[in-house]
């Protein structure tokens, strides 16, 4: 059966593929996620993290081996308490290290959001996206944050990142 990476189409993360079985007959089978999944990594910060004005790493995933054409579905949780001065808080998922080249959208190497947070406010943000692997190799993804104004205090377990590597043929 010819399996191609397509868009995730249902909330239960079932992937659909149309192709041919070994006899050459067309079918419209639905594949479970495990048919395309080649790796899955998850991590959360074990201790408190103080997010400063500059880029602060919150948590990184273990290294993953990826091939050109793979898709890496990522999501992250970031929660913390803003200090005494309001300001912009940015969070992003980006490759920290490795020999692979990845991209999001057409020409970016990160997925990010930014929000102005009031002083002393408890905040929680979720960020999700997909990277396309353009050059095979290893990839270590990280969740990082930056805080203008005052710092953000992140408790243990409030910085989490999850990645699912999908591979198809064609």
PDB file of C-alpha atoms in Angstrom:
ATOM      1  CA  UNK A   1       0.000   0.000   0.000  1.00  0.00           C
ATOM      2  CA  UNK A   2       1.336   3.438  -0.897  1.00  0.00           C
ATOM      3  CA  UNK A   3       1.161   5.519   2.282  1.00  0.00           C
ATOM      4  CA  UNK A   4       1.678   9.257   2.077  1.00  0.00           C
ATOM      5  CA  UNK A   5       1.857  11.719   4.929  1.00  0.00           C
ATOM      6  CA  UNK A   6      -1.310  13.735   4.904  1.00  0.00           C
ATOM      7  CA  UNK A   7      -3.003  16.110   7.251  1.00  0.00           C
ATOM      8  CA  UNK A   8      -4.170  14.819  10.586  1.00  0.00           C
ATOM      9  CA  UNK A   9      -7.884  14.714   9.906  1.00  0.00           C
ATOM     10  CA  UNK A  10      -9.700  13.687  13.062  1.00  0.00           C
ATOM     11  CA  UNK A  11      -9.487  14.540  16.758  1.00  0.00           C
ATOM     12  CA  UNK A  12      -8.591  10.927  17.573  1.00  0.00           C
ATOM     13  CA  UNK A  13      -5.525  11.342  15.338  1.00  0.00           C
ATOM     14  CA  UNK A  14      -6.464   8.725  12.762  1.00  0.00           C
ATOM     15  CA  UNK A  15      -4.528   9.133   9.551  1.00  0.00           C
ATOM     16  CA  UNK A  16      -6.242   8.409   6.240  1.00  0.00           C
ATOM     17  CA  UNK A  17      -4.440   7.018   3.247  1.00  0.00           C
ATOM     18  CA  UNK A  18      -5.664   5.939  -0.134  1.00  0.00           C
ATOM     19  CA  UNK A  19      -3.470   3.647  -2.124  1.00  0.00           C
ATOM     20  CA  UNK A  20      -3.092   0.184  -3.560  1.00  0.00           C
ATOM     21  CA  UNK A  21      -2.725  -3.135  -1.818  1.00  0.00           C
ATOM     22  CA  UNK A  22      -0.176  -5.668  -3.016  1.00  0.00           C
ATOM     23  CA  UNK A  23      -2.589  -6.964  -5.667  1.00  0.00           C
ATOM     24  CA  UNK A  24      -2.813  -3.479  -7.184  1.00  0.00           C
ATOM     25  CA  UNK A  25      -6.465  -2.973  -6.176  1.00  0.00           C
ATOM     26  CA  UNK A  26      -7.306   0.514  -4.894  1.00  0.00           C
ATOM     27  CA  UNK A  27      -8.517   0.761  -1.337  1.00  0.00           C
ATOM     28  CA  UNK A  28      -9.555   3.547   0.998  1.00  0.00           C
ATOM     29  CA  UNK A  29      -8.222   2.104   4.232  1.00  0.00           C
ATOM     30  CA  UNK A  30      -7.766   4.063   7.424  1.00  0.00           C
ATOM     31  CA  UNK A  31      -4.490   3.538   9.214  1.00  0.00           C
ATOM     32  CA  UNK A  32      -3.801   3.846  12.901  1.00  0.00           C
ATOM     33  CA  UNK A  33      -1.216   6.388  13.943  1.00  0.00           C
ATOM     34  CA  UNK A  34       1.285   3.636  14.740  1.00  0.00           C
ATOM     35  CA  UNK A  35       1.541   2.819  11.013  1.00  0.00           C
ATOM     36  CA  UNK A  36       3.281   6.161  10.417  1.00  0.00           C
ATOM     37  CA  UNK A  37       4.858   6.843  13.812  1.00  0.00           C
ATOM     38  CA  UNK A  38       8.604   6.227  14.095  1.00  0.00           C
ATOM     39  CA  UNK A  39       9.427   8.076  17.330  1.00  0.00           C
ATOM     40  CA  UNK A  40       7.715   9.797  20.224  1.00  0.00           C
ATOM     41  CA  UNK A  41       9.427  11.882  22.886  1.00  0.00           C
ATOM     42  CA  UNK A  42       8.107  13.803  25.869  1.00  0.00           C
ATOM     43  CA  UNK A  43       9.745  15.816  28.646  1.00  0.00           C
ATOM     44  CA  UNK A  44       8.888  18.251  31.424  1.00  0.00           C
ATOM     45  CA  UNK A  45      11.013  20.485  33.620  1.00  0.00           C
ATOM     46  CA  UNK A  46      11.984  18.682  36.837  1.00  0.00           C
ATOM     47  CA  UNK A  47      12.755  21.861  38.779  1.00  0.00           C
ATOM     48  CA  UNK A  48      11.688  25.481  38.873  1.00  0.00           C
ATOM     49  CA  UNK A  49      12.825  27.722  35.996  1.00  0.00           C
ATOM     50  CA  UNK A  50      13.126  31.512  36.057  1.00  0.00           C
ATOM     51  CA  UNK A  51      12.477  33.007  32.625  1.00  0.00           C
ATOM     52  CA  UNK A  52      14.582  36.120  32.055  1.00  0.00           C
ATOM     53  CA  UNK A  53      14.607  38.865  29.416  1.00  0.00           C
ATOM     54  CA  UNK A  54      16.862  36.827  27.120  1.00  0.00           C
ATOM     55  CA  UNK A  55      16.056  33.391  25.765  1.00  0.00           C
ATOM     56  CA  UNK A  56      15.701  30.907  28.632  1.00  0.00           C
ATOM     57  CA  UNK A  57      15.543  27.187  27.934  1.00  0.00           C
ATOM     58  CA  UNK A  58      12.615  25.634  29.817  1.00  0.00           C
ATOM     59  CA  UNK A  59      13.003  21.994  28.711  1.00  0.00           C
ATOM     60  CA  UNK A  60      14.531  19.990  25.852  1.00  0.00           C
ATOM     61  CA  UNK A  61      13.649  16.607  24.376  1.00  0.00           C
ATOM     62  CA  UNK A  62      16.091  13.729  23.924  1.00  0.00           C
ATOM     63  CA  UNK A  63      17.729  13.485  20.491  1.00  0.00           C
ATOM     64  CA  UNK A  64      15.595  12.024  17.696  1.00  0.00           C
ATOM     65  CA  UNK A  65      16.799  10.442  14.439  1.00  0.00           C
ATOM     66  CA  UNK A  66      14.818  11.897  11.530  1.00  0.00           C
ATOM     67  CA  UNK A  67      14.837  11.527   7.746  1.00  0.00           C
ATOM     68  CA  UNK A  68      14.177  14.125   5.067  1.00  0.00           C
ATOM     69  CA  UNK A  69      10.424  14.182   4.466  1.00  0.00           C
ATOM     70  CA  UNK A  70       9.475  13.221   8.039  1.00  0.00           C
ATOM     71  CA  UNK A  71       6.974  15.380   9.866  1.00  0.00           C
ATOM     72  CA  UNK A  72       7.427  16.231  13.530  1.00  0.00           C
ATOM     73  CA  UNK A  73       4.182  17.109  15.296  1.00  0.00           C
ATOM     74  CA  UNK A  74       4.966  19.111  18.430  1.00  0.00           C
ATOM     75  CA  UNK A  75       3.043  20.625  21.291  1.00  0.00           C
ATOM     76  CA  UNK A  76       4.105  22.296  24.482  1.00  0.00           C
ATOM     77  CA  UNK A  77       2.664  23.633  27.713  1.00  0.00           C
ATOM     78  CA  UNK A  78       4.089  26.691  29.424  1.00  0.00           C
ATOM     79  CA  UNK A  79       2.682  28.013  32.713  1.00  0.00           C
ATOM     80  CA  UNK A  80       4.126  30.482  35.162  1.00  0.00           C
ATOM     81  CA  UNK A  81       3.625  33.610  37.238  1.00  0.00           C
ATOM     82  CA  UNK A  82       4.703  37.006  35.879  1.00  0.00           C
ATOM     83  CA  UNK A  83       6.741  39.178  38.233  1.00  0.00           C
ATOM     84  CA  UNK A  84       5.957  42.706  39.461  1.00  0.00           C
ATOM     85  CA  UNK A  85       6.278  44.405  36.064  1.00  0.00           C
ATOM     86  CA  UNK A  86       3.929  43.693  33.156  1.00  0.00           C
ATOM     87  CA  UNK A  87       5.432  42.810  29.804  1.00  0.00           C
ATOM     88  CA  UNK A  88       5.561  40.601  26.774  1.00  0.00           C
ATOM     89  CA  UNK A  89       6.190  36.869  27.251  1.00  0.00           C
ATOM     90  CA  UNK A  90       7.287  34.868  24.206  1.00  0.00           C
ATOM     91  CA  UNK A  91       7.445  31.084  24.028  1.00  0.00           C
ATOM     92  CA  UNK A  92       8.754  28.954  21.194  1.00  0.00           C
ATOM     93  CA  UNK A  93       9.614  25.446  20.074  1.00  0.00           C
ATOM     94  CA  UNK A  94      12.863  25.347  18.135  1.00  0.00           C
ATOM     95  CA  UNK A  95      15.706  22.981  17.323  1.00  0.00           C
ATOM     96  CA  UNK A  96      18.412  23.277  19.984  1.00  0.00           C
ATOM     97  CA  UNK A  97      20.999  21.052  18.331  1.00  0.00           C
ATOM     98  CA  UNK A  98      21.504  18.250  15.858  1.00  0.00           C
ATOM     99  CA  UNK A  99      22.530  17.641  12.285  1.00  0.00           C
ATOM    100  CA  UNK A 100      19.024  17.623  10.756  1.00  0.00           C
ATOM    101  CA  UNK A 101      17.437  20.691   9.191  1.00  0.00           C
ATOM    102  CA  UNK A 102      13.781  21.321  10.001  1.00  0.00           C
ATOM    103  CA  UNK A 103      11.315  23.983   8.970  1.00  0.00           C
ATOM    104  CA  UNK A 104       7.873  25.164   9.904  1.00  0.00           C
ATOM    105  CA  UNK A 105       5.567  27.054   7.564  1.00  0.00           C
ATOM    106  CA  UNK A 106       7.473  27.858   4.365  1.00  0.00           C
ATOM    107  CA  UNK A 107      10.741  29.197   5.704  1.00  0.00           C
ATOM    108  CA  UNK A 108      10.839  29.328   9.528  1.00  0.00           C
ATOM    109  CA  UNK A 109      12.745  27.105  11.966  1.00  0.00           C
ATOM    110  CA  UNK A 110      10.540  27.742  14.989  1.00  0.00           C
ATOM    111  CA  UNK A 111       6.923  27.845  16.160  1.00  0.00           C
ATOM    112  CA  UNK A 112       6.192  30.719  18.550  1.00  0.00           C
ATOM    113  CA  UNK A 113       3.564  32.794  20.299  1.00  0.00           C
ATOM    114  CA  UNK A 114       3.800  36.006  22.283  1.00  0.00           C
ATOM    115  CA  UNK A 115       1.435  37.665  24.741  1.00  0.00           C
ATOM    116  CA  UNK A 116       1.450  40.763  26.930  1.00  0.00           C
ATOM    117  CA  UNK A 117       1.039  39.602  30.547  1.00  0.00           C
ATOM    118  CA  UNK A 118      -0.076  41.811  33.439  1.00  0.00           C
ATOM    119  CA  UNK A 119       2.066  42.077  36.569  1.00  0.00           C
ATOM    120  CA  UNK A 120       1.695  39.200  39.053  1.00  0.00           C
ATOM    121  CA  UNK A 121      -0.629  37.317  36.684  1.00  0.00           C
ATOM    122  CA  UNK A 122      -0.631  33.529  36.481  1.00  0.00           C
ATOM    123  CA  UNK A 123      -0.433  32.541  32.829  1.00  0.00           C
ATOM    124  CA  UNK A 124      -0.790  29.313  30.871  1.00  0.00           C
ATOM    125  CA  UNK A 125      -0.143  28.898  27.168  1.00  0.00           C
ATOM    126  CA  UNK A 126      -0.183  25.958  24.779  1.00  0.00           C
ATOM    127  CA  UNK A 127       1.705  25.937  21.514  1.00  0.00           C
ATOM    128  CA  UNK A 128       1.419  23.355  18.737  1.00  0.00           C
ATOM    129  CA  UNK A 129       2.670  22.925  15.225  1.00  0.00           C
ATOM    130  CA  UNK A 130       4.444  20.765  12.699  1.00  0.00           C
ATOM    131  CA  UNK A 131       7.989  20.747  11.392  1.00  0.00           C
ATOM    132  CA  UNK A 132       9.064  19.243   8.070  1.00  0.00           C
ATOM    133  CA  UNK A 133      12.497  17.599   8.033  1.00  0.00           C
ATOM    134  CA  UNK A 134      14.390  18.870   4.990  1.00  0.00           C
ATOM    135  CA  UNK A 135      17.805  17.306   5.762  1.00  0.00           C
ATOM    136  CA  UNK A 136      18.182  13.941   7.530  1.00  0.00           C
ATOM    137  CA  UNK A 137      20.069  13.697  10.808  1.00  0.00           C
ATOM    138  CA  UNK A 138      19.494  14.120  14.517  1.00  0.00           C
ATOM    139  CA  UNK A 139      17.281  16.746  16.113  1.00  0.00           C
ATOM    140  CA  UNK A 140      16.940  17.991  19.676  1.00  0.00           C
ATOM    141  CA  UNK A 141      13.897  20.211  20.108  1.00  0.00           C
ATOM    142  CA  UNK A 142      13.477  22.611  22.983  1.00  0.00           C
ATOM    143  CA  UNK A 143      10.836  24.830  24.545  1.00  0.00           C
ATOM    144  CA  UNK A 144      12.220  28.263  25.346  1.00  0.00           C
ATOM    145  CA  UNK A 145      10.743  31.471  26.696  1.00  0.00           C
ATOM    146  CA  UNK A 146      11.678  35.137  27.124  1.00  0.00           C
ATOM    147  CA  UNK A 147      10.053  37.713  29.389  1.00  0.00           C
ATOM    148  CA  UNK A 148      10.159  41.498  29.037  1.00  0.00           C
ATOM    149  CA  UNK A 149       9.496  43.686  32.070  1.00  0.00           C
ATOM    150  CA  UNK A 150       9.998  41.207  34.885  1.00  0.00           C
ATOM    151  CA  UNK A 151      10.806  37.517  35.103  1.00  0.00           C
ATOM    152  CA  UNK A 152       8.329  34.637  34.927  1.00  0.00           C
ATOM    153  CA  UNK A 153       8.514  31.907  37.582  1.00  0.00           C
ATOM    154  CA  UNK A 154       7.799  28.449  36.161  1.00  0.00           C
ATOM    155  CA  UNK A 155       7.179  25.651  38.670  1.00  0.00           C
ATOM    156  CA  UNK A 156       8.395  22.083  38.191  1.00  0.00           C
ATOM    157  CA  UNK A 157       6.205  20.294  35.649  1.00  0.00           C
ATOM    158  CA  UNK A 158       4.815  23.512  34.144  1.00  0.00           C
ATOM    159  CA  UNK A 159       7.128  23.416  31.120  1.00  0.00           C
ATOM    160  CA  UNK A 160       6.326  20.409  28.945  1.00  0.00           C
ATOM    161  CA  UNK A 161       7.102  19.433  25.353  1.00  0.00           C
ATOM    162  CA  UNK A 162       5.948  16.455  23.303  1.00  0.00           C
ATOM    163  CA  UNK A 163       6.979  15.392  19.795  1.00  0.00           C
ATOM    164  CA  UNK A 164       5.694  12.715  17.460  1.00  0.00           C
ATOM    165  CA  UNK A 165       7.756  11.819  14.369  1.00  0.00           C
ATOM    166  CA  UNK A 166       5.732  10.567  11.398  1.00  0.00           C
ATOM    167  CA  UNK A 167       7.158   8.931   8.299  1.00  0.00           C
ATOM    168  CA  UNK A 168       5.452   7.906   5.073  1.00  0.00           C
ATOM    169  CA  UNK A 169       6.590   6.787   1.682  1.00  0.00           C
ATOM    170  CA  UNK A 170       6.559   8.815  -1.486  1.00  0.00           C
TER     171      UNK A 170
END
